[in-house]
Short mmCIF file of C-alpha atoms in Angstrom, two decimals:
data_model
loop_
_atom_site.label_atom_id
_atom_site.label_comp_id
_atom_site.label_asym_id
_atom_site.label_seq_id
_atom_site.Cartn_x
_atom_site.Cartn_y
_atom_site.Cartn_z
CA MET A 250 121.10 44.26 30.67
CA GLN A 251 119.56 45.22 34.32
CA GLN A 252 115.91 44.62 34.50
CA ARG A 253 113.74 47.66 35.25
CA PHE A 254 110.48 46.95 37.69
CA ASP A 255 107.29 49.18 37.78
CA THR A 256 106.97 51.36 41.14
CA ASP A 257 103.78 52.24 40.63
CA PRO A 258 101.09 51.22 43.01
CA GLN A 259 98.42 50.45 40.95
CA VAL A 260 100.78 48.30 39.04
CA LEU A 261 102.48 46.42 42.16
CA LYS A 262 99.03 45.68 43.28
CA LYS A 263 98.75 43.03 40.25
CA GLN A 264 102.24 41.99 40.61
CA VAL A 265 102.07 41.20 44.34
CA VAL A 266 100.49 37.77 46.40
CA VAL A 267 99.12 39.24 49.76
CA GLU A 268 99.49 36.84 52.85
CA THR A 269 98.32 37.64 56.23
CA TYR A 270 99.47 35.65 59.28
CA ARG A 271 99.57 35.97 63.25
CA SER A 272 102.49 38.31 64.11
CA ARG A 273 104.85 36.49 66.73
CA GLY A 274 106.54 37.81 70.43
CA PRO A 275 104.66 39.86 72.99
CA GLY A 276 101.49 41.39 72.63
CA GLY A 277 99.24 38.97 74.36
CA GLN A 278 95.33 37.89 73.67
CA ARG A 279 94.75 40.22 71.03
CA LYS A 280 98.34 39.61 68.62
CA ASN A 281 97.36 36.20 69.38
CA LYS A 282 94.00 35.68 67.57
CA VAL A 283 94.03 38.48 65.02
CA GLU A 284 96.08 38.29 61.62
CA THR A 285 97.71 41.79 61.21
CA ALA A 286 100.72 40.58 59.92
CA VAL A 287 101.06 40.89 56.31
CA ARG A 288 103.71 39.38 53.79
CA LEU A 289 103.62 40.50 50.07
CA LYS A 290 105.66 38.63 47.47
CA HIS A 291 106.68 40.56 44.51
CA LEU A 292 106.28 38.11 41.48
CA PRO A 293 108.55 39.62 39.00
CA SER A 294 111.26 40.50 40.97
CA GLY A 295 111.11 37.39 44.14
CA ILE A 296 111.37 40.21 46.90
CA THR A 297 109.19 39.27 49.87
CA VAL A 298 108.37 42.11 52.23
CA THR A 299 106.92 41.48 55.92
CA ALA A 300 105.19 44.44 58.45
CA THR A 301 104.36 43.37 61.52
CA GLU A 302 104.60 46.40 63.29
CA HIS A 303 101.02 47.88 63.91
CA ARG A 304 97.74 46.26 65.22
CA PHE A 305 96.08 46.87 61.96
CA GLN A 306 95.91 44.80 59.21
CA SER A 307 95.24 47.89 57.07
CA GLN A 308 98.49 49.73 58.48
CA ASN A 309 100.43 47.03 57.96
CA LEU A 310 99.98 46.55 54.68
CA ARG A 311 100.58 50.30 53.41
CA LEU A 312 103.68 50.13 55.29
CA ALA A 313 104.69 46.37 53.44
CA PHE A 314 103.98 48.44 49.95
CA GLU A 315 106.07 51.51 50.80
CA ARG A 316 109.07 49.40 51.77
CA LEU A 317 108.48 47.03 48.91
CA GLN A 318 108.51 50.39 46.86
CA LYS A 319 111.92 51.94 48.04
CA HIS A 320 112.98 47.76 47.43
CA LEU A 321 112.53 48.32 43.67
CA VAL A 322 113.68 52.15 43.53
CA ARG A 323 117.17 50.97 45.02
CA LEU A 324 117.07 47.89 42.72
CA ASN A 325 116.33 49.71 39.79
CA ARG A 326 118.88 52.28 40.61
CA PRO A 327 121.70 52.11 37.64
CA LYS A 328 124.78 50.42 39.31
CA LYS A 329 127.64 52.61 39.40
CA ARG A 330 130.97 51.55 37.12
CA ARG A 331 134.14 50.21 38.59
CA LEU A 332 137.12 52.19 37.68
CA PRO A 333 139.97 49.98 37.98
CA THR A 334 142.93 51.44 39.90
CA SER A 335 146.65 51.68 39.00
CA VAL A 336 149.42 48.82 39.90
CA PRO A 337 151.28 50.23 43.05
CA SER A 338 155.13 50.79 41.75
CA LYS A 339 156.15 48.20 44.45
CA ALA A 340 154.42 45.65 43.05
CA LYS A 341 155.76 46.16 39.30
CA GLU A 342 159.33 46.42 40.96
CA ARG A 343 157.89 43.10 42.83
CA ARG A 344 157.08 41.52 39.10
CA ILE A 345 160.31 42.74 37.21
CA GLU A 346 162.61 41.24 39.93
#
């Protein structure tokens, strides 16, 4: 049985641990002294999502929540049932021999 995760933004805010940190890479002085990168840890599923693209923490936070919602929607989708294929006739002939 597959577990269903809630994707409502109000519920997600209660289930998530938000961490801020300084993002890596080029960007110079402003990037090195301001913690604009955001990491979200969704406790029920164990998923971690990060966003470091924007200069503002609020934009990165919104982007991280959008990514988390998309990921949870993908997890909530029912898995397609695998249809077994038929055994080829050559394989049947080899088995008989």
